[in-house]
mmCIF file with all atom_site columns, C-alpha atoms in Angstrom:
data_model
loop_
_atom_site.group_PDB
_atom_site.id
_atom_site.type_symbol
_atom_site.label_atom_id
_atom_site.label_alt_id
_atom_site.label_comp_id
_atom_site.label_asym_id
_atom_site.label_entity_id
_atom_site.label_seq_id
_atom_site.pdbx_PDB_ins_code
_atom_site.Cartn_x
_atom_site.Cartn_y
_atom_site.Cartn_z
_atom_site.occupancy
_atom_site.B_iso_or_equiv
_atom_site.pdbx_formal_charge
_atom_site.auth_seq_id
_atom_site.auth_comp_id
_atom_site.auth_asym_id
_atom_site.auth_atom_id
_atom_site.pdbx_PDB_model_num
ATOM 1   C CA . MET A 1 1   ? 0.262   0.090  0.296   1.00 52.00 ? 1499 MET A CA 1
ATOM 2   C CA . VAL A 1 2   ? 1.317   3.232  -0.395  1.00 65.00 ? 1500 VAL A CA 1
ATOM 3   C CA . SER A 1 3   ? 0.658   6.338  1.012   1.00 82.00 ? 1501 SER A CA 1
ATOM 4   C CA . GLY A 1 4   ? 1.591   9.830  1.840   1.00 90.00 ? 1502 GLY A CA 1
ATOM 5   C CA . TYR A 1 5   ? -0.744  11.266 -1.729  1.00 92.00 ? 1503 TYR A CA 1
ATOM 6   C CA . ALA A 1 6   ? -4.371  10.023 -3.454  1.00 93.00 ? 1504 ALA A CA 1
ATOM 7   C CA . THR A 1 7   ? -5.578  10.470 -6.591  1.00 93.00 ? 1505 THR A CA 1
ATOM 8   C CA . ALA A 1 8   ? -9.663  10.653 -8.029  1.00 92.00 ? 1506 ALA A CA 1
ATOM 9   C CA . HIS A 1 9   ? -10.414 11.551 -11.934 1.00 91.00 ? 1507 HIS A CA 1
ATOM 10  C CA . ILE A 1 10  ? -12.835 14.450 -11.700 1.00 87.00 ? 1508 ILE A CA 1
ATOM 11  C CA . ASP A 1 11  ? -15.562 11.678 -12.832 1.00 85.00 ? 1509 ASP A CA 1
ATOM 12  C CA . GLY A 1 12  ? -15.429 10.459 -9.316  1.00 85.00 ? 1510 GLY A CA 1
ATOM 13  C CA . ILE A 1 13  ? -15.446 13.596 -6.945  1.00 87.00 ? 1511 ILE A CA 1
ATOM 14  C CA . THR A 1 14  ? -19.446 14.623 -7.288  1.00 80.00 ? 1512 THR A CA 1
ATOM 15  C CA . SER A 1 15  ? -21.066 16.830 -5.670  1.00 70.00 ? 1513 SER A CA 1
ATOM 16  C CA . GLN A 1 16  ? -23.694 14.478 -2.971  1.00 64.00 ? 1514 GLN A CA 1
ATOM 17  C CA . ARG A 1 17  ? -25.666 17.502 -1.447  1.00 60.00 ? 1515 ARG A CA 1
ATOM 18  C CA . GLY A 1 18  ? -24.784 20.276 -3.681  1.00 60.00 ? 1516 GLY A CA 1
ATOM 19  C CA . PRO A 1 19  ? -25.421 21.723 -7.242  1.00 62.00 ? 1517 PRO A CA 1
ATOM 20  C CA . GLY A 1 20  ? -24.520 18.400 -9.703  1.00 67.00 ? 1518 GLY A CA 1
ATOM 21  C CA . TRP A 1 21  ? -22.021 20.860 -11.859 1.00 78.00 ? 1519 TRP A CA 1
ATOM 22  C CA . TRP A 1 22  ? -20.289 21.350 -8.613  1.00 84.00 ? 1520 TRP A CA 1
ATOM 23  C CA . SER A 1 23  ? -16.910 18.729 -7.885  1.00 88.00 ? 1521 SER A CA 1
ATOM 24  C CA . PRO A 1 24  ? -16.286 20.239 -4.861  1.00 88.00 ? 1522 PRO A CA 1
ATOM 25  C CA . ILE A 1 25  ? -12.029 19.111 -5.004  1.00 91.00 ? 1523 ILE A CA 1
ATOM 26  C CA . ARG A 1 26  ? -10.755 20.286 -1.547  1.00 91.00 ? 1524 ARG A CA 1
ATOM 27  C CA . HIS A 1 27  ? -14.043 17.889 0.709   1.00 86.00 ? 1525 HIS A CA 1
ATOM 28  C CA . TYR A 1 28  ? -12.179 14.897 -1.594  1.00 88.00 ? 1526 TYR A CA 1
ATOM 29  C CA . PHE A 1 29  ? -9.923  14.772 -0.848  1.00 91.00 ? 1527 PHE A CA 1
ATOM 30  C CA . GLY A 1 30  ? -9.530  16.852 2.807   1.00 88.00 ? 1528 GLY A CA 1
ATOM 31  C CA . ILE A 1 31  ? -6.979  20.086 1.830   1.00 90.00 ? 1529 ILE A CA 1
ATOM 32  C CA . GLU A 1 32  ? -7.462  22.320 4.440   1.00 88.00 ? 1530 GLU A CA 1
ATOM 33  C CA . SER A 1 33  ? -4.910  24.346 3.482   1.00 90.00 ? 1531 SER A CA 1
ATOM 34  C CA . PHE A 1 34  ? -6.128  25.939 0.529   1.00 93.00 ? 1532 PHE A CA 1
ATOM 35  C CA . GLY A 1 35  ? -10.191 26.537 -1.248  1.00 92.00 ? 1533 GLY A CA 1
ATOM 36  C CA . VAL A 1 36  ? -10.291 24.618 -4.729  1.00 94.00 ? 1534 VAL A CA 1
ATOM 37  C CA . ASN A 1 37  ? -12.976 22.853 -6.651  1.00 92.00 ? 1535 ASN A CA 1
ATOM 38  C CA . GLY A 1 38  ? -14.013 22.262 -9.865  1.00 94.00 ? 1536 GLY A CA 1
ATOM 39  C CA . TYR A 1 39  ? -17.428 23.440 -11.511 1.00 93.00 ? 1537 TYR A CA 1
ATOM 40  C CA . ARG A 1 40  ? -18.636 22.035 -15.274 1.00 93.00 ? 1538 ARG A CA 1
ATOM 41  C CA . GLY A 1 41  ? -20.891 22.584 -17.880 1.00 93.00 ? 1539 GLY A CA 1
ATOM 42  C CA . ALA A 1 42  ? -22.542 22.584 -21.949 1.00 95.00 ? 1540 ALA A CA 1
ATOM 43  C CA . SER A 1 43  ? -22.862 25.902 -23.745 1.00 96.00 ? 1541 SER A CA 1
ATOM 44  C CA . GLY A 1 44  ? -25.208 28.573 -22.169 1.00 96.00 ? 1542 GLY A CA 1
ATOM 45  C CA . ALA A 1 45  ? -24.493 26.924 -18.604 1.00 95.00 ? 1543 ALA A CA 1
ATOM 46  C CA . MET A 1 46  ? -23.469 29.073 -15.323 1.00 95.00 ? 1544 MET A CA 1
ATOM 47  C CA . LEU A 1 47  ? -20.214 27.579 -13.808 1.00 95.00 ? 1545 LEU A CA 1
ATOM 48  C CA . VAL A 1 48  ? -18.772 29.665 -11.408 1.00 94.00 ? 1546 VAL A CA 1
ATOM 49  C CA . PRO A 1 49  ? -21.442 32.055 -9.459  1.00 92.00 ? 1547 PRO A CA 1
ATOM 50  C CA . GLU A 1 50  ? -21.268 36.372 -9.218  1.00 95.00 ? 1548 GLU A CA 1
ATOM 51  C CA . HIS A 1 51  ? -19.586 36.683 -6.390  1.00 94.00 ? 1549 HIS A CA 1
ATOM 52  C CA . ASP A 1 52  ? -17.150 38.618 -4.522  1.00 95.00 ? 1550 ASP A CA 1
ATOM 53  C CA . GLU A 1 53  ? -15.081 37.831 -1.469  1.00 92.00 ? 1551 GLU A CA 1
ATOM 54  C CA . ALA A 1 54  ? -14.922 41.646 0.040   1.00 93.00 ? 1552 ALA A CA 1
ATOM 55  C CA . GLU A 1 55  ? -16.115 39.969 3.470   1.00 90.00 ? 1553 GLU A CA 1
ATOM 56  C CA . SER A 1 56  ? -12.993 36.832 3.795   1.00 88.00 ? 1554 SER A CA 1
ATOM 57  C CA . GLY A 1 57  ? -10.374 39.124 1.851   1.00 91.00 ? 1555 GLY A CA 1
ATOM 58  C CA . ALA A 1 58  ? -9.688  36.118 -0.445  1.00 91.00 ? 1556 ALA A CA 1
ATOM 59  C CA . PRO A 1 59  ? -7.428  36.528 -3.997  1.00 95.00 ? 1557 PRO A CA 1
ATOM 60  C CA . GLU A 1 60  ? -9.263  33.841 -6.253  1.00 96.00 ? 1558 GLU A CA 1
ATOM 61  C CA . LEU A 1 61  ? -7.477  31.662 -9.632  1.00 98.00 ? 1559 LEU A CA 1
ATOM 62  C CA . TYR A 1 62  ? -8.898  30.186 -12.043 1.00 98.00 ? 1560 TYR A CA 1
ATOM 63  C CA . PHE A 1 63  ? -8.293  27.979 -14.772 1.00 98.00 ? 1561 PHE A CA 1
ATOM 64  C CA . VAL A 1 64  ? -10.149 27.266 -18.386 1.00 98.00 ? 1562 VAL A CA 1
ATOM 65  C CA . ALA A 1 65  ? -9.593  23.363 -18.078 1.00 97.00 ? 1563 ALA A CA 1
ATOM 66  C CA . ASN A 1 66  ? -11.512 22.276 -20.993 1.00 96.00 ? 1564 ASN A CA 1
ATOM 67  C CA . GLY A 1 67  ? -14.058 23.396 -23.208 1.00 98.00 ? 1565 GLY A CA 1
ATOM 68  C CA . HIS A 1 68  ? -14.310 27.624 -22.996 1.00 98.00 ? 1566 HIS A CA 1
ATOM 69  C CA . ALA A 1 69  ? -15.805 30.288 -20.301 1.00 98.00 ? 1567 ALA A CA 1
ATOM 70  C CA . GLU A 1 70  ? -16.760 33.776 -20.842 1.00 98.00 ? 1568 GLU A CA 1
ATOM 71  C CA . PHE A 1 71  ? -15.631 35.360 -17.855 1.00 98.00 ? 1569 PHE A CA 1
ATOM 72  C CA . THR A 1 72  ? -17.385 38.977 -15.812 1.00 98.00 ? 1570 THR A CA 1
ATOM 73  C CA . VAL A 1 73  ? -15.068 40.565 -13.917 1.00 98.00 ? 1571 VAL A CA 1
ATOM 74  C CA . GLY A 1 74  ? -16.345 43.312 -11.986 1.00 97.00 ? 1572 GLY A CA 1
ATOM 75  C CA . ASP A 1 75  ? -17.448 45.246 -15.251 1.00 97.00 ? 1573 ASP A CA 1
ATOM 76  C CA . GLU A 1 76  ? -15.221 42.956 -17.496 1.00 98.00 ? 1574 GLU A CA 1
ATOM 77  C CA . LYS A 1 77  ? -15.821 40.201 -20.625 1.00 98.00 ? 1575 LYS A CA 1
ATOM 78  C CA . VAL A 1 78  ? -13.012 38.518 -19.828 1.00 98.00 ? 1576 VAL A CA 1
ATOM 79  C CA . ASP A 1 79  ? -12.460 35.341 -23.103 1.00 98.00 ? 1577 ASP A CA 1
ATOM 80  C CA . GLY A 1 80  ? -11.680 32.237 -21.370 1.00 98.00 ? 1578 GLY A CA 1
ATOM 81  C CA . PRO A 1 81  ? -10.615 29.161 -24.253 1.00 98.00 ? 1579 PRO A CA 1
ATOM 82  C CA . ALA A 1 82  ? -8.942  26.375 -22.659 1.00 98.00 ? 1580 ALA A CA 1
ATOM 83  C CA . GLY A 1 83  ? -5.378  26.626 -21.287 1.00 98.00 ? 1581 GLY A CA 1
ATOM 84  C CA . THR A 1 84  ? -6.948  30.213 -19.909 1.00 98.00 ? 1582 THR A CA 1
ATOM 85  C CA . PHE A 1 85  ? -5.901  31.140 -16.293 1.00 98.00 ? 1583 PHE A CA 1
ATOM 86  C CA . VAL A 1 86  ? -7.952  34.114 -14.534 1.00 98.00 ? 1584 VAL A CA 1
ATOM 87  C CA . TRP A 1 87  ? -6.183  35.721 -11.453 1.00 98.00 ? 1585 TRP A CA 1
ATOM 88  C CA . VAL A 1 88  ? -9.017  37.503 -9.635  1.00 98.00 ? 1586 VAL A CA 1
ATOM 89  C CA . HIS A 1 89  ? -6.959  38.963 -6.970  1.00 96.00 ? 1587 HIS A CA 1
ATOM 90  C CA . ASP A 1 90  ? -8.976  42.769 -5.679  1.00 97.00 ? 1588 ASP A CA 1
ATOM 91  C CA . PRO A 1 91  ? -11.263 40.645 -3.579  1.00 95.00 ? 1589 PRO A CA 1
ATOM 92  C CA . ARG A 1 92  ? -13.953 43.606 -4.190  1.00 97.00 ? 1590 ARG A CA 1
ATOM 93  C CA . LEU A 1 93  ? -14.591 42.473 -7.970  1.00 98.00 ? 1591 LEU A CA 1
ATOM 94  C CA . ARG A 1 94  ? -18.121 41.075 -8.515  1.00 98.00 ? 1592 ARG A CA 1
ATOM 95  C CA . ARG A 1 95  ? -16.672 37.178 -10.764 1.00 98.00 ? 1593 ARG A CA 1
ATOM 96  C CA . SER A 1 96  ? -18.905 34.560 -12.445 1.00 97.00 ? 1594 SER A CA 1
ATOM 97  C CA . SER A 1 97  ? -18.211 32.523 -15.502 1.00 97.00 ? 1595 SER A CA 1
ATOM 98  C CA . ASN A 1 98  ? -20.623 30.950 -18.131 1.00 97.00 ? 1596 ASN A CA 1
ATOM 99  C CA . ALA A 1 99  ? -19.430 28.275 -20.539 1.00 97.00 ? 1597 ALA A CA 1
ATOM 100 C CA . ILE A 1 100 ? -19.901 29.051 -23.449 1.00 97.00 ? 1598 ILE A CA 1
ATOM 101 C CA . ALA A 1 101 ? -18.621 25.373 -25.388 1.00 97.00 ? 1599 ALA A CA 1
ATOM 102 C CA . ASP A 1 102 ? -19.627 21.838 -24.640 1.00 96.00 ? 1600 ASP A CA 1
ATOM 103 C CA . GLU A 1 103 ? -17.579 20.234 -22.036 1.00 94.00 ? 1601 GLU A CA 1
ATOM 104 C CA . THR A 1 104 ? -16.606 23.376 -20.329 1.00 96.00 ? 1602 THR A CA 1
ATOM 105 C CA . PHE A 1 105 ? -15.144 22.755 -16.702 1.00 96.00 ? 1603 PHE A CA 1
ATOM 106 C CA . VAL A 1 106 ? -13.106 25.477 -15.192 1.00 97.00 ? 1604 VAL A CA 1
ATOM 107 C CA . LEU A 1 107 ? -10.775 25.393 -12.082 1.00 97.00 ? 1605 LEU A CA 1
ATOM 108 C CA . ALA A 1 108 ? -11.736 27.489 -9.565  1.00 96.00 ? 1606 ALA A CA 1
ATOM 109 C CA . ILE A 1 109 ? -8.227  27.514 -6.329  1.00 96.00 ? 1607 ILE A CA 1
ATOM 110 C CA . GLY A 1 110 ? -8.720  30.255 -2.998  1.00 93.00 ? 1608 GLY A CA 1
ATOM 111 C CA . ALA A 1 111 ? -6.654  31.246 -0.318  1.00 91.00 ? 1609 ALA A CA 1
ATOM 112 C CA . GLY A 1 112 ? -6.668  33.177 2.406   1.00 90.00 ? 1610 GLY A CA 1
ATOM 113 C CA . ALA A 1 113 ? -6.120  37.022 2.123   1.00 89.00 ? 1611 ALA A CA 1
ATOM 114 C CA . ALA A 1 114 ? -1.875  38.085 1.697   1.00 87.00 ? 1612 ALA A CA 1
ATOM 115 C CA . GLY A 1 115 ? -0.699  37.416 5.267   1.00 89.00 ? 1613 GLY A CA 1
ATOM 116 C CA . GLN A 1 116 ? -3.333  35.041 6.591   1.00 89.00 ? 1614 GLN A CA 1
ATOM 117 C CA . THR A 1 117 ? -4.786  31.233 6.450   1.00 87.00 ? 1615 THR A CA 1
ATOM 118 C CA . TYR A 1 118 ? -7.342  29.955 4.081   1.00 87.00 ? 1616 TYR A CA 1
ATOM 119 C CA . ALA A 1 119 ? -10.118 28.630 6.109   1.00 82.00 ? 1617 ALA A CA 1
ATOM 120 C CA . PRO A 1 120 ? -13.115 28.176 4.245   1.00 78.00 ? 1618 PRO A CA 1
ATOM 121 C CA . THR A 1 121 ? -15.594 30.536 4.281   1.00 68.00 ? 1619 THR A CA 1
ATOM 122 C CA . GLY A 1 122 ? -20.060 30.735 3.716   1.00 60.00 ? 1620 GLY A CA 1
ATOM 123 C CA . TRP A 1 123 ? -21.471 27.945 1.007   1.00 58.00 ? 1621 TRP A CA 1
ATOM 124 C CA . GLU A 1 124 ? -19.038 26.152 1.139   1.00 64.00 ? 1622 GLU A CA 1
ATOM 125 C CA . THR A 1 125 ? -18.732 24.962 4.984   1.00 58.00 ? 1623 THR A CA 1
ATOM 126 C CA . LEU A 1 126 ? -22.142 24.658 4.438   1.00 48.00 ? 1624 LEU A CA 1
ATOM 127 C CA . ALA A 1 127 ? -22.463 21.746 1.770   1.00 50.00 ? 1625 ALA A CA 1
ATOM 128 C CA . GLY A 1 128 ? -21.695 18.687 3.847   1.00 48.00 ? 1626 GLY A CA 1
ATOM 129 C CA . GLU A 1 129 ? -19.190 17.221 2.022   1.00 42.00 ? 1627 GLU A CA 1
ATOM 130 C CA . SER A 1 130 ? -16.289 15.889 3.284   1.00 41.00 ? 1628 SER A CA 1
#
C-alpha cells in the first residue's frame, strides 16, 4: 500500500448535496490549506456563480481546463478558451463565469487573504461534503 498521496479522476468527484455541476475537490481530498473546486457545464450553463470575496479578502485563480468559458470580472468580459488562467486578486470585484462550449470545466483555487491562513467560509462550509 502506498501512502502520502491520493488520486482521483474528476468524474469520480461529484457533489452529493450541492449542485451537480460542482466538483468539491477540497472536500474530496480533505484539503485544509487552500480551496479548490471544479465547475462543469454545457454551452450556456452558469459555472461560477456571481460573487465577490470582499468579506474574506481572498484572491481566486481560475483555470479553464476544458472547453471554453466567458468570465465577467467587475464590468469586464474575459474570454477563456481552454488553457486560460484568470487571476482575481482584488477581492471586491464581482466575478462569475459561463460555459460557451459543451464539456467546459473550470477549476477554481482560493487562498487566504494576504498574510492570513486559508479557512473555508460561506457556502463551502454549508455544503455538507466531507
